[in-house]
Coordinates of C-alpha atoms in Angstrom, one line a residue:
M1 CA 146.9 -46.8 95.6
A2 CA 147.6 -46.3 99.6
R3 CA 145.0 -44.0 100.9
T4 CA 144.3 -42.9 104.9
I5 CA 142.1 -40.5 106.1
N6 CA 142.5 -39.5 109.9
G7 CA 144.6 -42.2 110.0
I8 CA 142.3 -45.3 108.9
G9 CA 142.9 -47.0 105.7
T10 CA 146.3 -48.5 104.3
T11 CA 149.4 -47.1 103.3
F12 CA 153.2 -48.2 103.1
Y13 CA 155.5 -49.4 105.5
G14 CA 159.2 -50.5 105.8
K15 CA 162.2 -50.7 103.2
C16 CA 164.5 -53.8 102.8
K17 CA 165.9 -55.7 99.8
F18 CA 167.7 -52.9 98.1
Q19 CA 168.9 -53.2 95.0
P20 CA 171.8 -51.4 92.6
D21 CA 169.2 -49.7 90.6
Q22 CA 167.8 -47.9 94.1
S23 CA 164.8 -50.2 94.5
F24 CA 163.3 -51.6 97.5
I25 CA 160.6 -54.0 98.4
T26 CA 157.4 -52.1 100.7
T27 CA 154.6 -53.4 102.6
K28 CA 151.3 -52.0 102.1
W29 CA 149.3 -52.5 104.8
V30 CA 145.4 -52.1 106.6
V31 CA 146.2 -49.0 109.6
L32 CA 144.2 -48.1 112.4
V33 CA 145.6 -45.0 113.9
Y34 CA 148.7 -45.2 111.7
I35 CA 149.3 -48.6 113.2
P36 CA 149.8 -51.6 111.0
I37 CA 147.7 -53.9 112.0
V38 CA 147.2 -56.2 108.7
P39 CA 149.4 -56.6 105.7
L40 CA 148.0 -56.3 102.3
A41 CA 150.7 -57.3 99.6
S42 CA 154.4 -56.5 99.1
Y43 CA 155.7 -54.5 96.3
R44 CA 159.5 -53.2 94.8
F45 CA 159.6 -49.4 94.1
I46 CA 161.9 -47.4 92.9
E47 CA 162.8 -44.2 94.3
E48 CA 162.3 -41.6 91.6
S49 CA 162.2 -38.5 94.2
S50 CA 162.0 -37.6 97.7
S51 CA 157.9 -37.9 97.2
S52 CA 157.3 -40.2 94.4
F53 CA 157.7 -43.6 94.0
E54 CA 157.4 -45.5 91.0
V55 CA 156.1 -49.5 91.1
V56 CA 158.7 -51.7 89.5
E57 CA 157.1 -54.9 90.5
A58 CA 153.6 -55.9 91.5
D59 CA 153.6 -59.9 92.3
I60 CA 155.9 -60.8 94.8
P61 CA 155.3 -62.5 97.6
L62 CA 154.5 -60.8 101.0
E63 CA 157.7 -60.4 103.0
I64 CA 157.1 -62.0 105.9
M65 CA 160.3 -61.1 107.7
Q66 CA 159.4 -57.3 107.0
V67 CA 156.0 -57.8 108.2
L68 CA 157.4 -59.6 111.3
R69 CA 160.2 -56.4 111.9
I70 CA 157.4 -54.0 111.8
W71 CA 155.0 -56.0 114.3
L72 CA 158.2 -56.0 116.7
F73 CA 158.8 -52.0 116.1
V74 CA 155.2 -51.4 117.1
A75 CA 155.9 -54.3 120.1
L76 CA 158.9 -52.1 121.1
L77 CA 156.9 -49.0 121.2
A78 CA 154.0 -50.2 122.8
F79 CA 156.5 -51.9 125.7
G80 CA 158.4 -49.1 125.8
L81 CA 155.5 -46.8 126.6
S82 CA 154.2 -49.3 129.0
L83 CA 157.9 -49.6 130.5
S84 CA 158.2 -45.6 131.0
D85 CA 155.2 -45.3 133.0
K86 CA 155.9 -48.3 135.6
L87 CA 159.6 -46.6 136.2
K88 CA 158.1 -43.6 136.0
L89 CA 161.0 -42.0 134.0
G90 CA 161.1 -38.1 133.2
G91 CA 161.4 -35.8 130.4
A92 CA 164.7 -36.5 129.6
G93 CA 164.8 -40.2 130.1
L94 CA 161.5 -41.0 128.2
F95 CA 163.0 -38.7 125.4
M96 CA 166.1 -41.1 125.6
L97 CA 164.3 -44.6 125.5
F98 CA 162.2 -43.5 122.5
G99 CA 164.6 -41.9 120.2
M100 CA 166.4 -45.2 121.1
I101 CA 163.5 -47.4 119.8
C102 CA 162.5 -44.7 117.0
A103 CA 166.4 -45.0 115.7
I104 CA 166.2 -48.9 114.9
P105 CA 164.5 -48.9 111.5
F106 CA 167.0 -46.0 110.1
L107 CA 169.9 -47.9 111.6
M108 CA 168.0 -51.5 109.8
R109 CA 168.1 -49.4 106.7
W110 CA 171.9 -48.5 106.9
F111 CA 173.1 -51.6 107.1
A112 CA 170.3 -52.9 104.5
K113 CA 171.5 -50.1 102.1
R114 CA 175.1 -50.7 102.9
N115 CA 174.8 -54.2 102.4
A116 CA 173.6 -53.7 99.1
G117 CA 176.4 -51.6 98.0
L118 CA 174.4 -48.6 97.8
L119 CA 176.5 -46.5 100.8

């Protein structure tokens, strides 16, 4: 369904609105250098294994809040990169800054699963 060659193409980003059957909503994006540019559609998937998913529902409206969160995350990464240059952060500071930014999606997913009763 999604295909990326050398960072250009389509891919799925995000997981939200978890259900007790382990299904979740994800959004298909047009990507350029793996950076999400244009959201195409949202789907409800169920995880069959760690590397394969099955589409449960395909005709769902675009999940706007998920799109905004993904764009916000990309903006935070870009801001962190520019901030690290201005503050002249060394290796440890840069590692901590990007570690905190990259932890955001995992924390949000953990809270979403907990609220759905999956943890």
